[in-house]
Amino acid sequence: MTTKDKPVSEHEPLIPSHGEPLAPIVIEGVDEEPVESNRRLFGGWMLRAVTAMAILYSAFHLYVLNISPMESWSFRIVHVTGALILGYLFFSGTRFINPEDGRPAQRWTNFAALALMIPATYALVQTALMYQMMQNGAMRIDASVETWHYGWPLLAATGLGIALSWFHRRERAQFSMPDLLLIICSVAAASYLLIMYNSPMRMSTGTSFSPVGISFAAVAGTALIMEMTRRVAGMALVIIALCFLAYVFSGPYMPGFLGYPGLSVKRFFSQVYTDIGVLGPTTAVSSTYIILFIIFAAFLQASKVGEYFVNFAFACAGRSRGGPAKVSIFASGLMGMINGTSAGNVVATGSLTIPLMKKVGYSKKTAGAVEAAASTGGQIMPPIMGAGAFIMAEITGIPYTEIAMAAVIPAILYFVSVYFMVDFEAAKTGMRGMRKDELPQLGKLIRQVYLFIPIVILIVALFMGYSVIRAGTLATISAAVVSWLSPNKMGLKGILKALELAGIMAIQIIVVCACAGVIVGVISLTGVGSRFSSLLLGVADASQFLALVFAMLISIMLGMGMPTTAAYAVAASVVAPGLIQLGIDPLTAHFFVFYFAVVSAITPPVALASFAAAGISGANPMATSMESFKIGLAAFIVPFMFFYNGALLMNDTWLAIAQALITATVGVYLLSAAVQGWFANYAASWVVRILLIAAALLMIEGGLVTDVLGIAAAVVAFGLQKKRGRAAAPHPL
């Protein structure tokens, strides 16, 4: 009899795979601010200056959102430009100098940047002169002035400044002159747009009457956004955006459904920096809901609520078999809900959970994969759902509370599936739980349950009918108040620290949303989205299921290597309209796209969350991504489940919803058993695994007949397993 054939006893003490006792768990540092490899670390007066700027940026949003609203386009321009300024202050365009490698700092780049500041500053001065002319009653600015005194100097300084920043290598604590140049260019581009969009010239965008300066400012602004995206999110999104931009001008020469009449450079760029593109839905959401919830998350981190979440998860799940992996599921789900990025959540919680999983017997690959799958699932956990739910509400017009309610059962199914996968893995490898003396005291943590109050207030306020902004603000205030009851009291210094943290955390998601806005703008202006929709309709003529599979593949491919928010924004523009034209309910269509955009973070070959986890676990990144794909397999089936059974999105009677939840949960359990090859305390044969897969798919479908057939297949599989267990048991003498 093999080890896998032996039944598992749940009550044996923990015996780590290598025989070493586990040290007591000390959970701290979860809420510490992560520092990226290209992040500058200032000191002295420079640190105080950039800290003040980050605080002012966060405070500005709270003021505008709650006290004194601004005109929407102007607010979004300031929102994006502020993120660019902070981004160029904090993030370097290339590696820092390592004192040990003996390579000298680049000096010529400083002199080149100083020379380029002349045209950049000249362009900025021209915006002030144009503003003065508009104030004096001028209806238009002379095109030659906009072209030769503003446009070309700005483009030359921006393009050369970006290239220069790639070669400028200095110490980590020193600021970059090329990046100061890019800050001036960002302000010059934004200043011109603010002037024109607050004048009658705003109405001429997209026509032959639009000022040529808008196109120059938009080209510079788009280039600055893409460079910042490269620094904080990598090349994947930038490459995709460049491909879409190339399509604008190559599309007229393409065959078939990709061809379109074409747009001139001036006409395209006079519109791409409006609410059709950069200032459109993605930036509208990032400038309101997302920034607000980033501030909320920063307040929770400053009051050490993240550490409480992880401690609570350890106390609840640590003693079960494979305890650290189950802790990872709960802790990463809670943190990922407010974090907004799968890879960022892996880094925050995985640094604690992955080493513990390895210590109790999980392989490097599995430990990283579990953390990646759990962190990714946090993006689909209501009520906050990272940031994607807010973009969905903005695009569809469906109330946010309805979206959050619809997400409940799919989120349950996802996390239940990951839990079963982890549990079966622990069972078949003979892992045990952690001892009581190695875990935080549950009784002590229950006495601190008031730390959940800010999230409870958020949920209650939303369902009482408060706006998302008002509910988020109340939750943020309550996070500070609740901290006064805990050991980590937030005074003025703590509040300022939270605002600083929020300003820095916001940089990535804001520039990613702006970059995604460029792609959305291309889709809208070229009509390529509608052509994809017609392609889906053509596939659906043969099979609606094939059309859904096609939509799934497009959503995953568009999302690979991209942060969740950008992945959903792009996929929603390309794929969702086609699904809606198939007759699918808009909420179902957008949830379908949203789920696959989220799970692209654990889908090979480009799986950001899996790669981040592999960096911590020391496993092969591709092997880790394959394993996380297997662990999160249910997430690839759940969207098809709620397409065929609307009750899973709360779109039915309560009785139908309860039936759908129960049968789908059982189906997910059977599917997990089949994938892991473990059922009824014994290793499953291929016959049993095939029966379990059939039973799972029948139960997941949700009809009465299919449920009965699924139960029958599961009973047969159970009988075969029990028969195998009796045959494997030793016979009495």
mmCIF file of C-alpha atoms in Angstrom, residues 288-509:
data_model
loop_
_atom_site.group_PDB
_atom_site.id
_atom_site.type_symbol
_atom_site.label_atom_id
_atom_site.label_comp_id
_atom_site.label_asym_id
_atom_site.label_seq_id
_atom_site.Cartn_x
_atom_site.Cartn_y
_atom_site.Cartn_z
ATOM 1 C CA THR A 288 -12.973 59.279 -7.806
ATOM 2 C CA TYR A 289 -13.633 55.786 -6.484
ATOM 3 C CA ILE A 290 -10.174 54.247 -6.871
ATOM 4 C CA ILE A 291 -8.189 57.099 -5.316
ATOM 5 C CA LEU A 292 -10.681 57.240 -2.468
ATOM 6 C CA PHE A 293 -10.368 53.536 -1.720
ATOM 7 C CA ILE A 294 -6.598 53.713 -2.021
ATOM 8 C CA ILE A 295 -6.733 56.353 0.722
ATOM 9 C CA PHE A 296 -9.049 54.044 2.709
ATOM 10 C CA ALA A 297 -6.616 51.134 2.256
ATOM 11 C CA ALA A 298 -3.719 53.372 3.321
ATOM 12 C CA PHE A 299 -5.570 54.311 6.511
ATOM 13 C CA LEU A 300 -6.173 50.618 7.225
ATOM 14 C CA GLN A 301 -2.488 49.867 6.639
ATOM 15 C CA ALA A 302 -1.385 52.764 8.836
ATOM 16 C CA SER A 303 -3.558 51.429 11.655
ATOM 17 C CA LYS A 304 -2.082 47.895 11.142
ATOM 18 C CA VAL A 305 -5.406 46.314 10.191
ATOM 19 C CA GLY A 306 -3.599 44.158 7.619
ATOM 20 C CA GLU A 307 -1.587 42.506 10.370
ATOM 21 C CA TYR A 308 -4.832 41.874 12.245
ATOM 22 C CA PHE A 309 -6.357 40.249 9.143
ATOM 23 C CA VAL A 310 -3.413 37.856 8.832
ATOM 24 C CA ASN A 311 -3.333 37.085 12.559
ATOM 25 C CA PHE A 312 -7.071 36.409 12.496
ATOM 26 C CA ALA A 313 -6.647 34.074 9.522
ATOM 27 C CA PHE A 314 -3.853 32.178 11.316
ATOM 28 C CA ALA A 315 -5.948 31.807 14.463
ATOM 29 C CA CYS A 316 -8.970 30.511 12.510
ATOM 30 C CA ALA A 317 -7.320 28.254 9.932
ATOM 31 C CA GLY A 318 -3.804 27.533 11.174
ATOM 32 C CA ARG A 319 -4.629 24.286 12.979
ATOM 33 C CA SER A 320 -6.283 22.586 9.995
ATOM 34 C CA ARG A 321 -4.131 20.385 7.747
ATOM 35 C CA GLY A 322 -1.863 22.443 5.516
ATOM 36 C CA GLY A 323 -2.702 25.379 7.793
ATOM 37 C CA PRO A 324 -0.438 28.102 6.339
ATOM 38 C CA ALA A 325 -1.895 27.542 2.866
ATOM 39 C CA LYS A 326 -5.425 28.034 4.182
ATOM 40 C CA VAL A 327 -4.251 31.105 6.057
ATOM 41 C CA SER A 328 -2.922 32.382 2.748
ATOM 42 C CA ILE A 329 -6.379 31.973 1.192
ATOM 43 C CA PHE A 330 -8.173 33.987 3.866
ATOM 44 C CA ALA A 331 -5.488 36.594 4.481
ATOM 45 C CA SER A 332 -4.744 37.196 0.812
ATOM 46 C CA GLY A 333 -8.437 37.411 0.028
ATOM 47 C CA LEU A 334 -8.976 40.071 2.689
ATOM 48 C CA MET A 335 -5.868 42.019 1.733
ATOM 49 C CA GLY A 336 -6.455 41.658 -2.006
ATOM 50 C CA MET A 337 -9.958 43.050 -1.659
ATOM 51 C CA ILE A 338 -8.555 46.419 -0.562
ATOM 52 C CA ASN A 339 -5.180 46.165 -2.313
ATOM 53 C CA GLY A 340 -6.208 46.456 -5.958
ATOM 54 C CA THR A 341 -3.295 44.563 -7.559
ATOM 55 C CA SER A 342 -2.758 40.802 -7.539
ATOM 56 C CA ALA A 343 1.041 40.966 -7.736
ATOM 57 C CA GLY A 344 1.207 43.663 -5.042
ATOM 58 C CA ASN A 345 -0.902 41.524 -2.736
ATOM 59 C CA VAL A 346 1.380 38.532 -3.331
ATOM 60 C CA VAL A 347 4.347 40.602 -2.189
ATOM 61 C CA ALA A 348 2.490 41.963 0.854
ATOM 62 C CA THR A 349 1.203 38.667 2.298
ATOM 63 C CA GLY A 350 3.307 36.081 0.469
ATOM 64 C CA SER A 351 6.523 37.112 2.195
ATOM 65 C CA LEU A 352 4.965 35.662 5.353
ATOM 66 C CA THR A 353 2.781 32.780 4.129
ATOM 67 C CA ILE A 354 5.013 31.260 1.424
ATOM 68 C CA PRO A 355 7.962 30.435 3.767
ATOM 69 C CA LEU A 356 5.505 28.911 6.259
ATOM 70 C CA MET A 357 3.872 26.771 3.562
ATOM 71 C CA LYS A 358 7.307 25.498 2.533
ATOM 72 C CA LYS A 359 8.135 24.736 6.156
ATOM 73 C CA VAL A 360 5.099 22.475 6.698
ATOM 74 C CA GLY A 361 5.847 20.467 3.560
ATOM 75 C CA TYR A 362 4.500 22.263 0.492
ATOM 76 C CA SER A 363 6.878 22.377 -2.448
ATOM 77 C CA LYS A 364 8.243 25.747 -3.579
ATOM 78 C CA LYS A 365 6.048 25.577 -6.656
ATOM 79 C CA THR A 366 2.837 24.811 -4.753
ATOM 80 C CA ALA A 367 3.502 27.372 -2.022
ATOM 81 C CA GLY A 368 3.928 30.142 -4.570
ATOM 82 C CA ALA A 369 0.952 28.944 -6.615
ATOM 83 C CA VAL A 370 -1.420 28.932 -3.642
ATOM 84 C CA GLU A 371 -0.454 32.480 -2.706
ATOM 85 C CA ALA A 372 -0.829 33.677 -6.313
ATOM 86 C CA ALA A 373 -4.271 32.086 -6.698
ATOM 87 C CA ALA A 374 -5.504 33.452 -3.352
ATOM 88 C CA SER A 375 -4.178 36.962 -4.005
ATOM 89 C CA THR A 376 -5.773 37.016 -7.438
ATOM 90 C CA GLY A 377 -9.116 36.022 -5.924
ATOM 91 C CA GLY A 378 -9.061 39.113 -3.725
ATOM 92 C CA GLN A 379 -9.881 41.158 -6.842
ATOM 93 C CA ILE A 380 -13.295 39.477 -7.076
ATOM 94 C CA MET A 381 -14.190 39.666 -3.387
ATOM 95 C CA PRO A 382 -16.925 42.182 -2.515
ATOM 96 C CA PRO A 383 -17.536 44.775 -1.253
ATOM 97 C CA ILE A 384 -14.409 46.529 -2.647
ATOM 98 C CA MET A 385 -13.240 44.023 -5.319
ATOM 99 C CA GLY A 386 -9.929 45.771 -5.886
ATOM 100 C CA ALA A 387 -10.937 48.522 -8.288
ATOM 101 C CA GLY A 388 -12.560 46.691 -11.198
ATOM 102 C CA ALA A 389 -16.087 46.902 -9.771
ATOM 103 C CA PHE A 390 -15.967 50.698 -9.837
ATOM 104 C CA ILE A 391 -14.930 50.725 -13.491
ATOM 105 C CA MET A 392 -17.717 48.237 -14.238
ATOM 106 C CA ALA A 393 -20.235 50.531 -12.563
ATOM 107 C CA GLU A 394 -18.936 53.502 -14.571
ATOM 108 C CA ILE A 395 -19.003 51.675 -17.926
ATOM 109 C CA THR A 396 -22.328 49.854 -17.528
ATOM 110 C CA GLY A 397 -24.293 52.362 -15.460
ATOM 111 C CA ILE A 398 -25.305 49.508 -13.139
ATOM 112 C CA PRO A 399 -25.360 50.616 -9.466
ATOM 113 C CA TYR A 400 -22.237 49.579 -7.583
ATOM 114 C CA THR A 401 -24.291 47.883 -4.839
ATOM 115 C CA GLU A 402 -25.928 45.632 -7.442
ATOM 116 C CA ILE A 403 -22.508 44.671 -8.809
ATOM 117 C CA ALA A 404 -21.190 43.919 -5.304
ATOM 118 C CA MET A 405 -24.207 41.720 -4.525
ATOM 119 C CA ALA A 406 -23.861 39.846 -7.815
ATOM 120 C CA ALA A 407 -20.204 39.100 -6.996
ATOM 121 C CA VAL A 408 -20.920 37.316 -3.700
ATOM 122 C CA ILE A 409 -21.601 33.761 -4.928
ATOM 123 C CA PRO A 410 -18.889 33.711 -7.654
ATOM 124 C CA ALA A 411 -16.375 34.908 -5.035
ATOM 125 C CA ILE A 412 -17.515 32.182 -2.625
ATOM 126 C CA LEU A 413 -17.116 29.552 -5.341
ATOM 127 C CA TYR A 414 -13.624 30.779 -6.212
ATOM 128 C CA PHE A 415 -12.291 30.733 -2.659
ATOM 129 C CA VAL A 416 -14.066 27.484 -1.782
ATOM 130 C CA SER A 417 -12.425 25.901 -4.816
ATOM 131 C CA VAL A 418 -8.944 27.102 -3.841
ATOM 132 C CA TYR A 419 -9.599 25.886 -0.272
ATOM 133 C CA PHE A 420 -10.562 22.407 -1.493
ATOM 134 C CA MET A 421 -7.511 22.271 -3.773
ATOM 135 C CA VAL A 422 -5.243 23.132 -0.855
ATOM 136 C CA ASP A 423 -6.998 20.710 1.496
ATOM 137 C CA PHE A 424 -6.720 17.774 -0.910
ATOM 138 C CA GLU A 425 -3.060 18.583 -1.563
ATOM 139 C CA ALA A 426 -2.428 18.541 2.190
ATOM 140 C CA ALA A 427 -4.374 15.297 2.600
ATOM 141 C CA LYS A 428 -2.624 13.310 -0.123
ATOM 142 C CA THR A 429 0.851 14.387 1.044
ATOM 143 C CA GLY A 430 0.088 13.711 4.707
ATOM 144 C CA MET A 431 0.475 17.273 6.013
ATOM 145 C CA ARG A 432 -0.817 18.322 9.415
ATOM 146 C CA GLY A 433 -1.906 21.531 10.984
ATOM 147 C CA MET A 434 0.019 23.834 13.296
ATOM 148 C CA ARG A 435 -0.088 23.512 17.066
ATOM 149 C CA LYS A 436 -2.144 25.845 19.209
ATOM 150 C CA ASP A 437 0.958 27.247 20.930
ATOM 151 C CA GLU A 438 2.398 28.256 17.549
ATOM 152 C CA LEU A 439 -0.583 30.418 16.615
ATOM 153 C CA PRO A 440 -2.008 33.775 17.709
ATOM 154 C CA GLN A 441 -4.643 33.542 20.440
ATOM 155 C CA LEU A 442 -8.115 33.616 18.896
ATOM 156 C CA GLY A 443 -9.705 34.922 22.096
ATOM 157 C CA LYS A 444 -7.404 37.940 22.148
ATOM 158 C CA LEU A 445 -8.103 38.632 18.482
ATOM 159 C CA ILE A 446 -11.852 38.397 18.990
ATOM 160 C CA ARG A 447 -11.540 41.168 21.572
ATOM 161 C CA GLN A 448 -10.054 43.298 18.753
ATOM 162 C CA VAL A 449 -12.813 42.488 16.266
ATOM 163 C CA TYR A 450 -13.718 46.181 16.286
ATOM 164 C CA LEU A 451 -10.932 46.596 13.696
ATOM 165 C CA PHE A 452 -13.421 45.248 11.141
ATOM 166 C CA ILE A 453 -15.750 48.187 11.878
ATOM 167 C CA PRO A 454 -14.508 50.397 8.970
ATOM 168 C CA ILE A 455 -15.365 47.677 6.446
ATOM 169 C CA VAL A 456 -18.732 47.073 8.133
ATOM 170 C CA ILE A 457 -19.461 50.809 7.998
ATOM 171 C CA LEU A 458 -18.543 50.833 4.307
ATOM 172 C CA ILE A 459 -20.938 47.962 3.522
ATOM 173 C CA VAL A 460 -23.785 49.363 5.624
ATOM 174 C CA ALA A 461 -23.406 52.872 4.162
ATOM 175 C CA LEU A 462 -23.474 51.526 0.605
ATOM 176 C CA PHE A 463 -26.612 49.495 1.185
ATOM 177 C CA MET A 464 -28.290 52.390 3.011
ATOM 178 C CA GLY A 465 -28.087 54.307 -0.256
ATOM 179 C CA TYR A 466 -25.099 56.561 0.420
ATOM 180 C CA SER A 467 -22.974 57.385 -2.618
ATOM 181 C CA VAL A 468 -19.759 55.400 -3.037
ATOM 182 C CA ILE A 469 -17.728 58.541 -2.340
ATOM 183 C CA ARG A 470 -19.625 59.356 0.856
ATOM 184 C CA ALA A 471 -19.489 55.737 2.042
ATOM 185 C CA GLY A 472 -15.749 55.518 1.331
ATOM 186 C CA THR A 473 -15.093 58.784 3.159
ATOM 187 C CA LEU A 474 -17.058 57.618 6.219
ATOM 188 C CA ALA A 475 -15.140 54.329 6.213
ATOM 189 C CA THR A 476 -11.815 56.208 5.993
ATOM 190 C CA ILE A 477 -12.726 58.449 8.930
ATOM 191 C CA SER A 478 -13.878 55.431 10.933
ATOM 192 C CA ALA A 479 -10.531 53.684 10.273
ATOM 193 C CA ALA A 480 -8.756 56.566 12.009
ATOM 194 C CA VAL A 481 -11.284 56.653 14.881
ATOM 195 C CA VAL A 482 -11.205 52.875 15.414
ATOM 196 C CA SER A 483 -7.411 52.963 15.597
ATOM 197 C CA TRP A 484 -7.746 54.972 18.816
ATOM 198 C CA LEU A 485 -9.062 51.793 20.470
ATOM 199 C CA SER A 486 -6.063 49.750 19.304
ATOM 200 C CA PRO A 487 -2.349 49.801 20.181
ATOM 201 C CA ASN A 488 -1.656 51.572 16.846
ATOM 202 C CA LYS A 489 -3.408 54.872 17.497
ATOM 203 C CA MET A 490 -3.458 57.306 14.570
ATOM 204 C CA GLY A 491 -2.769 60.863 15.607
ATOM 205 C CA LEU A 492 -1.962 63.714 13.251
ATOM 206 C CA LYS A 493 1.376 62.106 12.383
ATOM 207 C CA GLY A 494 -0.333 58.801 11.587
ATOM 208 C CA ILE A 495 -2.958 60.477 9.408
ATOM 209 C CA LEU A 496 -0.289 62.343 7.456
ATOM 210 C CA LYS A 497 1.626 59.088 7.053
ATOM 211 C CA ALA A 498 -1.506 57.425 5.663
ATOM 212 C CA LEU A 499 -2.040 60.282 3.193
ATOM 213 C CA GLU A 500 1.595 60.037 2.105
ATOM 214 C CA LEU A 501 1.288 56.281 1.638
ATOM 215 C CA ALA A 502 -1.912 56.750 -0.382
ATOM 216 C CA GLY A 503 -0.253 59.273 -2.683
ATOM 217 C CA ILE A 504 2.582 56.848 -3.468
ATOM 218 C CA MET A 505 0.287 53.796 -3.769
ATOM 219 C CA ALA A 506 -1.954 55.681 -6.206
ATOM 220 C CA ILE A 507 0.773 56.364 -8.778
ATOM 221 C CA GLN A 508 0.743 52.944 -10.413
ATOM 222 C CA ILE A 509 -2.990 52.475 -10.749
#
